[in-house]
PDB file of C-alpha atoms in Angstrom:
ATOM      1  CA  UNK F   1      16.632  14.389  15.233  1.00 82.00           C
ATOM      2  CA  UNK F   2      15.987  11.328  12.900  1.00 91.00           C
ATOM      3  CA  UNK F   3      12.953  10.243  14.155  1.00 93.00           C
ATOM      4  CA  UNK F   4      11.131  13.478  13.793  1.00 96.00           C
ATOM      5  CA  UNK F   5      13.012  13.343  10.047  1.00 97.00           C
ATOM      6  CA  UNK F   6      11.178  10.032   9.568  1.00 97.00           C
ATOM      7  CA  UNK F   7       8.265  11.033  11.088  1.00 96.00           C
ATOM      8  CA  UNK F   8       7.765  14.042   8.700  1.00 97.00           C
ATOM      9  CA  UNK F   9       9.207  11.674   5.564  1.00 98.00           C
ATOM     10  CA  UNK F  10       6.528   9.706   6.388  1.00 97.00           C
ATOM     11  CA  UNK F  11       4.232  12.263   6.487  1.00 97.00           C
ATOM     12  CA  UNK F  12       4.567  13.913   3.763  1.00 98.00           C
ATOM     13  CA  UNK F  13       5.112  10.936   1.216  1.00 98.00           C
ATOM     14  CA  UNK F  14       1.509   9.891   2.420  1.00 98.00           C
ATOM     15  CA  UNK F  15       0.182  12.934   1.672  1.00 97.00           C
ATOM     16  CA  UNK F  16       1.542  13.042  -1.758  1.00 98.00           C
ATOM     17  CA  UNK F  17       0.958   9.644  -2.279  1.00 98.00           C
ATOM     18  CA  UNK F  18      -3.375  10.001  -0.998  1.00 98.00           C
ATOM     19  CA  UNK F  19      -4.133  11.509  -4.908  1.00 98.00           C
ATOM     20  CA  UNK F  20      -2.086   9.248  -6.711  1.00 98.00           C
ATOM     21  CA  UNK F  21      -3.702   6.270  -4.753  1.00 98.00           C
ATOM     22  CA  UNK F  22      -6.835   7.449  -5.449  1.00 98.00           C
ATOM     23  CA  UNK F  23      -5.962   8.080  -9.181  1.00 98.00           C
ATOM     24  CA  UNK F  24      -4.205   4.279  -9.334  1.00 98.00           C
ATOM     25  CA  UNK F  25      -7.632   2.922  -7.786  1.00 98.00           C
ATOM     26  CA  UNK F  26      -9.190   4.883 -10.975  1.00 97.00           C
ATOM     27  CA  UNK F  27      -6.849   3.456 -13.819  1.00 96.00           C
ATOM     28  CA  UNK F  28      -7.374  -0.179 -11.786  1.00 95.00           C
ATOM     29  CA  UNK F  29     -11.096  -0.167 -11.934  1.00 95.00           C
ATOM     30  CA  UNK F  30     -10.911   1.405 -15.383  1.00 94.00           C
ATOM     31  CA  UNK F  31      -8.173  -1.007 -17.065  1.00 92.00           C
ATOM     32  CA  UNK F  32     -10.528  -4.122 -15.911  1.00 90.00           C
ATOM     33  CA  UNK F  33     -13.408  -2.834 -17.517  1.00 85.00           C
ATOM     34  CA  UNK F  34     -13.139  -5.027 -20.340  1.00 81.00           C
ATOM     35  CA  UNK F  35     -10.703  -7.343 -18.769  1.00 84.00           C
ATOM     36  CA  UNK F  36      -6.946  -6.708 -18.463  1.00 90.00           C
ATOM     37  CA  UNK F  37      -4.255  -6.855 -21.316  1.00 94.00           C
ATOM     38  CA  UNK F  38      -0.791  -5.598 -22.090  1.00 96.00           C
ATOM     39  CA  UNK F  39      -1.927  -4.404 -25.188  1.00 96.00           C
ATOM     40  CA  UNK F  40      -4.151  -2.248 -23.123  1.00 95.00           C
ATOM     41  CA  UNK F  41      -1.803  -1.138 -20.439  1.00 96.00           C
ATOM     42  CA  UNK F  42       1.326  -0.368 -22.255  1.00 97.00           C
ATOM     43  CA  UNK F  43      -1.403   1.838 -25.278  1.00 95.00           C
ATOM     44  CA  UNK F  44      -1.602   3.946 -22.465  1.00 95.00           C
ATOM     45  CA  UNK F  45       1.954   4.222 -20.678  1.00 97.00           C
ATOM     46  CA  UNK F  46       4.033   3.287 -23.969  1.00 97.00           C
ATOM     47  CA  UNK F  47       5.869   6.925 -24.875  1.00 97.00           C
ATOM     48  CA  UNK F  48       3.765   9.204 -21.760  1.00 97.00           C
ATOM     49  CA  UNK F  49       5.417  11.569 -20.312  1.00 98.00           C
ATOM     50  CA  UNK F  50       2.477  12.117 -17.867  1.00 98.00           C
ATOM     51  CA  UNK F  51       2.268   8.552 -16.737  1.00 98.00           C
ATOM     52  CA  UNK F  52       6.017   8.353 -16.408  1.00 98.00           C
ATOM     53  CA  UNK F  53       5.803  11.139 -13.989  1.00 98.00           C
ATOM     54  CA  UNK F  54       2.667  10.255 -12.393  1.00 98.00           C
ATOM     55  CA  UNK F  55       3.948   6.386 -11.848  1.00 98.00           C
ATOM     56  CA  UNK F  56       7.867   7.533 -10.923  1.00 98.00           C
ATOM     57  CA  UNK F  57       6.931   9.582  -8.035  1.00 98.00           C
ATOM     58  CA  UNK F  58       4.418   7.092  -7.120  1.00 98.00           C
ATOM     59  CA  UNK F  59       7.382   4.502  -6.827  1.00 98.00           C
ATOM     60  CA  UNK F  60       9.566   6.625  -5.148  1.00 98.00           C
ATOM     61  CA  UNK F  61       7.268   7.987  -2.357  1.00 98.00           C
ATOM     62  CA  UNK F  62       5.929   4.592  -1.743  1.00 98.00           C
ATOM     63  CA  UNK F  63       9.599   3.302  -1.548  1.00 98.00           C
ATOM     64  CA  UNK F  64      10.506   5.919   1.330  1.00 98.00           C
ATOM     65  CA  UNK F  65       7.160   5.193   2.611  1.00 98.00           C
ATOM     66  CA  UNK F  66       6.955   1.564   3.396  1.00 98.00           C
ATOM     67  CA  UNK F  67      10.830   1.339   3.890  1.00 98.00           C
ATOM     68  CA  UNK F  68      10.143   4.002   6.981  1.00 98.00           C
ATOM     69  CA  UNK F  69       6.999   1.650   8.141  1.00 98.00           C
ATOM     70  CA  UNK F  70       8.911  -1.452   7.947  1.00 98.00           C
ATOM     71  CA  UNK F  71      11.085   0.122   9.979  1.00 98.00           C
ATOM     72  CA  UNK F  72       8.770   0.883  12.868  1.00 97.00           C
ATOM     73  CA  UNK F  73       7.253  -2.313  12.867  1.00 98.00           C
ATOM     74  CA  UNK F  74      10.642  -4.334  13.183  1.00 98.00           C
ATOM     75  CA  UNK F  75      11.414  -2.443  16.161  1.00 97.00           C
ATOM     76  CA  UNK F  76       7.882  -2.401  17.538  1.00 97.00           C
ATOM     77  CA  UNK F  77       6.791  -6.323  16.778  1.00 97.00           C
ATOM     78  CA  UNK F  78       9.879  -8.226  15.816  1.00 97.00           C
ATOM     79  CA  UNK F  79      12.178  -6.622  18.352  1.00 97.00           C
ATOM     80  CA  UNK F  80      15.063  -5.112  16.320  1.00 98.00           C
ATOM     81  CA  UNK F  81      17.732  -3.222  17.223  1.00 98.00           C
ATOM     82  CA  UNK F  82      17.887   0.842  15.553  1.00 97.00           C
ATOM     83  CA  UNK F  83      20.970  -0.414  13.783  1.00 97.00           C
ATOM     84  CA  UNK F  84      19.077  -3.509  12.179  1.00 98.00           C
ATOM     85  CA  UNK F  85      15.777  -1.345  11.761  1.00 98.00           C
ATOM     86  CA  UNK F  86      17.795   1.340  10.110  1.00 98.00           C
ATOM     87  CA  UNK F  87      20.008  -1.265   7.972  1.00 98.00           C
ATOM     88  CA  UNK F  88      16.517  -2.894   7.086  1.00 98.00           C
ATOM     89  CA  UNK F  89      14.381   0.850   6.324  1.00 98.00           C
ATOM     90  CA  UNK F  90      17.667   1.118   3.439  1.00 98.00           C
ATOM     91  CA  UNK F  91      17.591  -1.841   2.024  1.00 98.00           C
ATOM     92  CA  UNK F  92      13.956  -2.470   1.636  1.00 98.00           C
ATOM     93  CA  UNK F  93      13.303   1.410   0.311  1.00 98.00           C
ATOM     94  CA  UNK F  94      16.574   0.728  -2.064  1.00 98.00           C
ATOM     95  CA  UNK F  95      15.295  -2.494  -3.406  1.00 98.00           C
ATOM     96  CA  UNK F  96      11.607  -0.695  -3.617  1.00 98.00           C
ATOM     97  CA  UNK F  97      12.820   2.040  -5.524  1.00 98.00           C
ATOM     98  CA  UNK F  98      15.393   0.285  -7.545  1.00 98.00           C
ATOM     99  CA  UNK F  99      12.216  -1.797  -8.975  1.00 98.00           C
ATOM    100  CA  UNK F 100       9.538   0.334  -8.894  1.00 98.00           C
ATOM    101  CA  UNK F 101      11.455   3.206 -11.224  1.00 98.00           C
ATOM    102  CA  UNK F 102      12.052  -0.474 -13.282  1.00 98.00           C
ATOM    103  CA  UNK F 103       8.607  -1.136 -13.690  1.00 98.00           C
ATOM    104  CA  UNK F 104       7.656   2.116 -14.415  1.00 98.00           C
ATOM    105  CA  UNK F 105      10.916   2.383 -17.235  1.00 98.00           C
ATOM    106  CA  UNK F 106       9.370  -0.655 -18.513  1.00 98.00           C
ATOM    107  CA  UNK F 107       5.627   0.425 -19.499  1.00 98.00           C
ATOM    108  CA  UNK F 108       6.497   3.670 -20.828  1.00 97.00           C
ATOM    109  CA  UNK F 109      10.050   1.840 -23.372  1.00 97.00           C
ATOM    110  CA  UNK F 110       8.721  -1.458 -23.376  1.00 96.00           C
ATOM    111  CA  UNK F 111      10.536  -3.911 -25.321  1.00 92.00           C
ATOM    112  CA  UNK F 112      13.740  -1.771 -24.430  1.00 88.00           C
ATOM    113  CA  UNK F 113      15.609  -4.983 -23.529  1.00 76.00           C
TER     114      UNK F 113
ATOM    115  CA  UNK I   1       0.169  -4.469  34.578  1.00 47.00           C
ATOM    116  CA  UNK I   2       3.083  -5.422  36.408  1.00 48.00           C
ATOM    117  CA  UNK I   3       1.733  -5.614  40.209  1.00 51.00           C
ATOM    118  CA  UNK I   4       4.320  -7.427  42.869  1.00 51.00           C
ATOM    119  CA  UNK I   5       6.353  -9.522  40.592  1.00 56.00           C
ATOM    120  CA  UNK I   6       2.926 -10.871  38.852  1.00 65.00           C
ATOM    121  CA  UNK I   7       2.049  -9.773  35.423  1.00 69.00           C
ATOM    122  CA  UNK I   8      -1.442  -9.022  34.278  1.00 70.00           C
ATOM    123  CA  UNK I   9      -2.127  -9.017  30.575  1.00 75.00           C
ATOM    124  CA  UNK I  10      -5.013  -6.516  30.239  1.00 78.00           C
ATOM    125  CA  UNK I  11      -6.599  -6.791  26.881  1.00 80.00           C
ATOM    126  CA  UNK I  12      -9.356  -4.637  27.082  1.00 78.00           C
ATOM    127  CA  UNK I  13      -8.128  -2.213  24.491  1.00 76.00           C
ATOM    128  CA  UNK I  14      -8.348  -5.182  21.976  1.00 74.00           C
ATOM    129  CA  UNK I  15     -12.215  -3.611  22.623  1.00 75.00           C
ATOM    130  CA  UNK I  16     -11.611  -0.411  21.893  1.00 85.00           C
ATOM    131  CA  UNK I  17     -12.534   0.332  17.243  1.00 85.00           C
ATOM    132  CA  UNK I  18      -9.659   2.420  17.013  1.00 89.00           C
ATOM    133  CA  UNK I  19      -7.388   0.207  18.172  1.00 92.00           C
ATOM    134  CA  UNK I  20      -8.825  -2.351  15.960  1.00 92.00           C
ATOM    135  CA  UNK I  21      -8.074   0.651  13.004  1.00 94.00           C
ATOM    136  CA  UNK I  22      -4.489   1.139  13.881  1.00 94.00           C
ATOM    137  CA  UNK I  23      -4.107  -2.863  13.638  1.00 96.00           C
ATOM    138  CA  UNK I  24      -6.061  -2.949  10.377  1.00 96.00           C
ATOM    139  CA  UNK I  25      -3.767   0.099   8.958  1.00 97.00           C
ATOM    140  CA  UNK I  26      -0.619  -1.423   9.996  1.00 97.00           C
ATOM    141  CA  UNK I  27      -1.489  -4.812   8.839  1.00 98.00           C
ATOM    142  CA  UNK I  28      -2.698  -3.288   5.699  1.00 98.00           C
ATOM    143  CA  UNK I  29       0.415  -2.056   5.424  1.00 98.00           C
ATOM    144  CA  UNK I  30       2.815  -4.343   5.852  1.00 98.00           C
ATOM    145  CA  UNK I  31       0.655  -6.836   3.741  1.00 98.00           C
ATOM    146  CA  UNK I  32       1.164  -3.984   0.379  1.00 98.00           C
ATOM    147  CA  UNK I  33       4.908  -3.455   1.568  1.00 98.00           C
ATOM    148  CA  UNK I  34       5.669  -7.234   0.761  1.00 98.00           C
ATOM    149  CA  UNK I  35       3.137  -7.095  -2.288  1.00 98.00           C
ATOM    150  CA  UNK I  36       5.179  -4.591  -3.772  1.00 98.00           C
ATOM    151  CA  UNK I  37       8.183  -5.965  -5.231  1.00 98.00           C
ATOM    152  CA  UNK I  38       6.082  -8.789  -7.254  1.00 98.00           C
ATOM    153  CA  UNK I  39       4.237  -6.096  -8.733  1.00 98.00           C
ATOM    154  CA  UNK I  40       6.991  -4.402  -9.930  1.00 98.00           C
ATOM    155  CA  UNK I  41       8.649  -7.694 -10.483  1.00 98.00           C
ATOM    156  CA  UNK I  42       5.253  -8.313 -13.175  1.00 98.00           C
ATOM    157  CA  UNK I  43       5.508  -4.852 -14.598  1.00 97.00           C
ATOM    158  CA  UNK I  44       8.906  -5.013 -15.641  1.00 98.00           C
ATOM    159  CA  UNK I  45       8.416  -8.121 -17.894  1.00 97.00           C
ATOM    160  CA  UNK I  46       7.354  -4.884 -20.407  1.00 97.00           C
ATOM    161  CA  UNK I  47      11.136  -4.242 -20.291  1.00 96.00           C
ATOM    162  CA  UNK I  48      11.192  -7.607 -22.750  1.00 95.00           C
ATOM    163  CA  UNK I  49       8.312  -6.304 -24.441  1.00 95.00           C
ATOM    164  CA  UNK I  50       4.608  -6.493 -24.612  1.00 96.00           C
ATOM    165  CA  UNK I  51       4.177 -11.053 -25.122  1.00 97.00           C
ATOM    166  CA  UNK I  52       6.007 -10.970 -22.086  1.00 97.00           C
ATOM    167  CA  UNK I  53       3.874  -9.222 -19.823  1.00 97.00           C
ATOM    168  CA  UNK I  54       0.467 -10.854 -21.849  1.00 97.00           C
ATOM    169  CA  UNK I  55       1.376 -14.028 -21.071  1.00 97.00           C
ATOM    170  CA  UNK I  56       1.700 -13.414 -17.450  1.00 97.00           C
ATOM    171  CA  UNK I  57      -1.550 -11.447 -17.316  1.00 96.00           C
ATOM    172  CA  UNK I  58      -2.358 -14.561 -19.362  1.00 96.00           C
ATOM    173  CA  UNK I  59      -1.223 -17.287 -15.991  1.00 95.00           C
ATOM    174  CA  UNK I  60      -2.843 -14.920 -13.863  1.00 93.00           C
ATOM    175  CA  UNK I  61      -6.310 -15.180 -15.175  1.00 93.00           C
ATOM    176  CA  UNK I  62      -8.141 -17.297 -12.601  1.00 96.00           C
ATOM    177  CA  UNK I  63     -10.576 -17.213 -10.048  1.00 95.00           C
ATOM    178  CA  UNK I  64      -7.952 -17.117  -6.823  1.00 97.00           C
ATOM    179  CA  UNK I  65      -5.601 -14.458  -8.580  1.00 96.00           C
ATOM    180  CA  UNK I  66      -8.843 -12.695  -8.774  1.00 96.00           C
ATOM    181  CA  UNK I  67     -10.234 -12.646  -5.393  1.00 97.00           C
ATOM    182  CA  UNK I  68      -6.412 -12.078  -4.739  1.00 97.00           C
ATOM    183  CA  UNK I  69      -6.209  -8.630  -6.343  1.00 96.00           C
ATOM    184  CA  UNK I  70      -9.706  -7.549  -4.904  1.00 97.00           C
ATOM    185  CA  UNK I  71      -8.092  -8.289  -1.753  1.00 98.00           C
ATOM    186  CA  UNK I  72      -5.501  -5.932  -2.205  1.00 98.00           C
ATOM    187  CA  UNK I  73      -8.294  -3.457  -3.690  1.00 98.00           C
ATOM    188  CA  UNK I  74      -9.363  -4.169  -0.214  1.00 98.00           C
ATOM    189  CA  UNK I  75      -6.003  -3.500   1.657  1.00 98.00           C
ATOM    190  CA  UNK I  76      -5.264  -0.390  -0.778  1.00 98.00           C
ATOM    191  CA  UNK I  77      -8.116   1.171   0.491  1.00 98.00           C
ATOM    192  CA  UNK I  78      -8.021   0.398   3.922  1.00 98.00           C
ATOM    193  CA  UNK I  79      -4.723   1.838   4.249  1.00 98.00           C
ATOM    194  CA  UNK I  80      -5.313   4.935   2.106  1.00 98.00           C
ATOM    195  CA  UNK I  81      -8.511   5.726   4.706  1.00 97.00           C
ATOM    196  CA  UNK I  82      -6.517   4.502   7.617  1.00 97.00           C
ATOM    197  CA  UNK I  83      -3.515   6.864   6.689  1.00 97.00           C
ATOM    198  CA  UNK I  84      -5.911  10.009   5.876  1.00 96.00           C
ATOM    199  CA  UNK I  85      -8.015   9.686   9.723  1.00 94.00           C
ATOM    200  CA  UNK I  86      -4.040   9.133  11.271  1.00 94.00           C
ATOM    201  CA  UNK I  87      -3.392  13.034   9.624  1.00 94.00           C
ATOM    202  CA  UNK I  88      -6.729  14.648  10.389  1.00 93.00           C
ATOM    203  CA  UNK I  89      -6.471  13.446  13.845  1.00 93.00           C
ATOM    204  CA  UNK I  90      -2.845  14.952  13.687  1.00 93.00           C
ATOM    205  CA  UNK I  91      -3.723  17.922  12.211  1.00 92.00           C
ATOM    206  CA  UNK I  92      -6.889  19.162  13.505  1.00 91.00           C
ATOM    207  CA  UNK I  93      -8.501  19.115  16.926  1.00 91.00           C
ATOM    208  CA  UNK I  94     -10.134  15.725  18.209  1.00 89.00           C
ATOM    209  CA  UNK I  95     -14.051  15.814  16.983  1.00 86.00           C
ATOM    210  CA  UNK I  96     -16.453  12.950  18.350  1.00 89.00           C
ATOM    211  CA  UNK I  97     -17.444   9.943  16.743  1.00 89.00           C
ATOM    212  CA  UNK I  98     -14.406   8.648  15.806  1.00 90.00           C
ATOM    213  CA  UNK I  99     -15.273   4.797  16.210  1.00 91.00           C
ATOM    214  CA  UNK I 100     -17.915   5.269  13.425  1.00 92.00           C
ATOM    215  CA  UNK I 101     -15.414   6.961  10.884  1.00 91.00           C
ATOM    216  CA  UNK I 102     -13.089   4.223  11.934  1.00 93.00           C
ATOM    217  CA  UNK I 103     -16.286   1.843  11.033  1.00 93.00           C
ATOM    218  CA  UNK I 104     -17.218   3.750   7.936  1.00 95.00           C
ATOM    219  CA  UNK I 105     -13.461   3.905   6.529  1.00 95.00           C
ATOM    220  CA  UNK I 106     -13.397  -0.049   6.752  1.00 95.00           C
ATOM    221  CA  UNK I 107     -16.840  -0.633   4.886  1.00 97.00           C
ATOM    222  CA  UNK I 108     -15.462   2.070   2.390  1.00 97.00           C
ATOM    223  CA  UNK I 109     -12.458  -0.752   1.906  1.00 98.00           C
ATOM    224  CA  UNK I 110     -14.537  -3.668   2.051  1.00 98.00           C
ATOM    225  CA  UNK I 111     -17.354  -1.824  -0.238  1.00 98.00           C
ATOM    226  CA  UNK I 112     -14.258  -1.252  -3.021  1.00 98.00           C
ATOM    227  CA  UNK I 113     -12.984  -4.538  -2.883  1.00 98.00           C
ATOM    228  CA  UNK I 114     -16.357  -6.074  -2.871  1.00 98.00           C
ATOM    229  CA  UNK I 115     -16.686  -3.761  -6.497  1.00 97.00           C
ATOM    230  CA  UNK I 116     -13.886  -4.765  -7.849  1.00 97.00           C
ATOM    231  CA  UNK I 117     -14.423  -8.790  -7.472  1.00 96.00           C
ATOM    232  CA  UNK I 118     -18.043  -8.128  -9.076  1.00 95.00           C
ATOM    233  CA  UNK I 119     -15.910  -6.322 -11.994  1.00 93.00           C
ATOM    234  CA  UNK I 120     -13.369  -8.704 -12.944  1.00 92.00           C
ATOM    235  CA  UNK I 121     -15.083 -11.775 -12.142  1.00 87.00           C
TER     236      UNK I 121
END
């Protein structure tokens, strides 16, 4: 049954995602400590295998994530149909994931471009 | 309430914390959901290399952009508590005293953000 697919999609991407939120509040407070730079940023990401991982699954899981909660809420507030709310969940987690595995290509080659 | 043909709007549960938590966690939600994209959007200027992404770190040092990010701090957090009192309530059996968690999680959020302004201010 889909919604019991979504349901536990949902599920379990927020409880993979609950460490690596906590970690990402971490690296945020930590980064600012002496105010932010890309120098900064991309010394740590630039070449890590770690971060690559850490960050990739990080995009991914939030992708399915939101893209299932967007979902909900257009049928729940804005009124939309399964087949919109379904057309919607794709295209937002596509988009999501599309750019978040981007962002994360582009801190750990940047200048690849 | 629909009683004869006239409709009663009972908002009483607009009252109730935990209602007031599910609205915070879905709004919280939503709000990082449509966040998202421009902070990918940011990141990726590293795909043209490091001046790229300095100068807009560069634009983005003020004041707003600021209280802007320890907003989302805010947000962040509120969701991540939000989503981790949705599976324990799942998960394990229903304890008391749920309305202060519910309380707690939010001043948790508000406590973070609140940190982080004081940081990068």
């Amino acid at each position: 049954m889909k919604a019991a697919r979504l349901y536990v999609a949902q599920r379990l991407t927020a409880a993979l995602m609950a460490p690596l939120v906590i970690g990402h509040l971490a690296v945020m407070f930590y980064a600012t400590s002496n105010g932010l730079s890309a120098a900064d940023i991309l010394g740590r990401t630039s070449g890590s295998v770690g971060w690559a991982l850490f960050y990739g699954v990080f995009a991914v899981a939030v992708a399915v994530h939101a893209a299932i909660g967007l979902r909900a809420i257009s049928i729940e507030w804005a009124g939309a149909s399964e087949q919109a709310a379904d057309g919607l969940m794709l295209i937002s987690g596509s988009v999501l994931a599309l750019l978040g595995l981007r962002a994360v290509a582009a801190v750990v080659f940047p200048g690849a471009l | 309430m629909a009683t004869g043909g006239e409709i009663r709007r009972d908002t009483g549960y607009r009252r109730n914390a935990l209602w007031w938590a599910a609205l915070v966690h879905r709004i919280s939600g939503l709000a990082l959901a449509l966040f998202l994209p421009l902070h990918f959007l940011a990141l990726g200027l590293a795909i043209e290399g490091e001046a790229a992404l300095e100068t807009f770190i560069r634009w983005s040092d003020t004041p707003a952009v600021k209280v802007a990010e320890a907003g989302l701090v805010f947000l962040l957090v509120a969701h991540l508590v939000g989503g981790l009192r949705v599976m324990v309530i799942e998960t394990f059996a229903w304890r008391p005293g749920q309305k202060a968690l519910a309380t707690a999680g939010l001043a948790v959020a508000a406590i973070s953000g609140g940190l982080f302004l004081i940081r990068v201010i």
